[in-house]
Amino acid sequence: DYELEDILLFISQCRYLKSRKDISYHVVLRAGDLYPVNYLRNVAMNFSSTDSVFISDIDFVPMLNLDLDLKYWDSHPSMKSISGNKALIIPAFETLRYKFSSPGDKQELIRMWDDGLVDTFRHFE
């Protein structure tokens, strides 16, 4: 597959990626017309070397510093007290505006909601 060759070449020539020891690459080839989105997600989860996995669609833009919030909740006592698998649901919002600055915190998101600048995901459909 020519795209796979391009990716391997890019990784081998990228100084930043070559030095990383915490990234795994898994190749999933498409068979037929449909892209195996669920299969890709399962490969990522099955081969994760961490206890926590964040799954997002490609067209979602995470809020600023989401990683810090996720680390906080992952280490929160209420999460530690739950045995077995856990899910932390991250709400999704959208806007119809092309020029848009993402809210910096929850209070700003609520203000934007009150002003009609954002709404729940797929509300506009």
C-alpha angles and dihedrals in degrees: 000000000000094000090056090052090051092050093049090049092049093049092047092051099041109098092202096050094043090059095050117101097178101068126091124194122210124182120215116180121207118241113200128344099313123082111228098235096158091046091051090051091050092049090052092049095044094050097041112124092203134077092235131053127189113208121193138160116253093246095055119100111207119223119262112278093009088145090064092050091048092050090049093052093042090058096037114122092234090059093044091055092060114087123210127015119351134191127205109199115215111200117230125219132185141193135202092217119107096202103053136148115210115240115262096216144357094276091055090047090053090049091050089049091050090049092051094244094122136022138178116296114281092009090124095055 
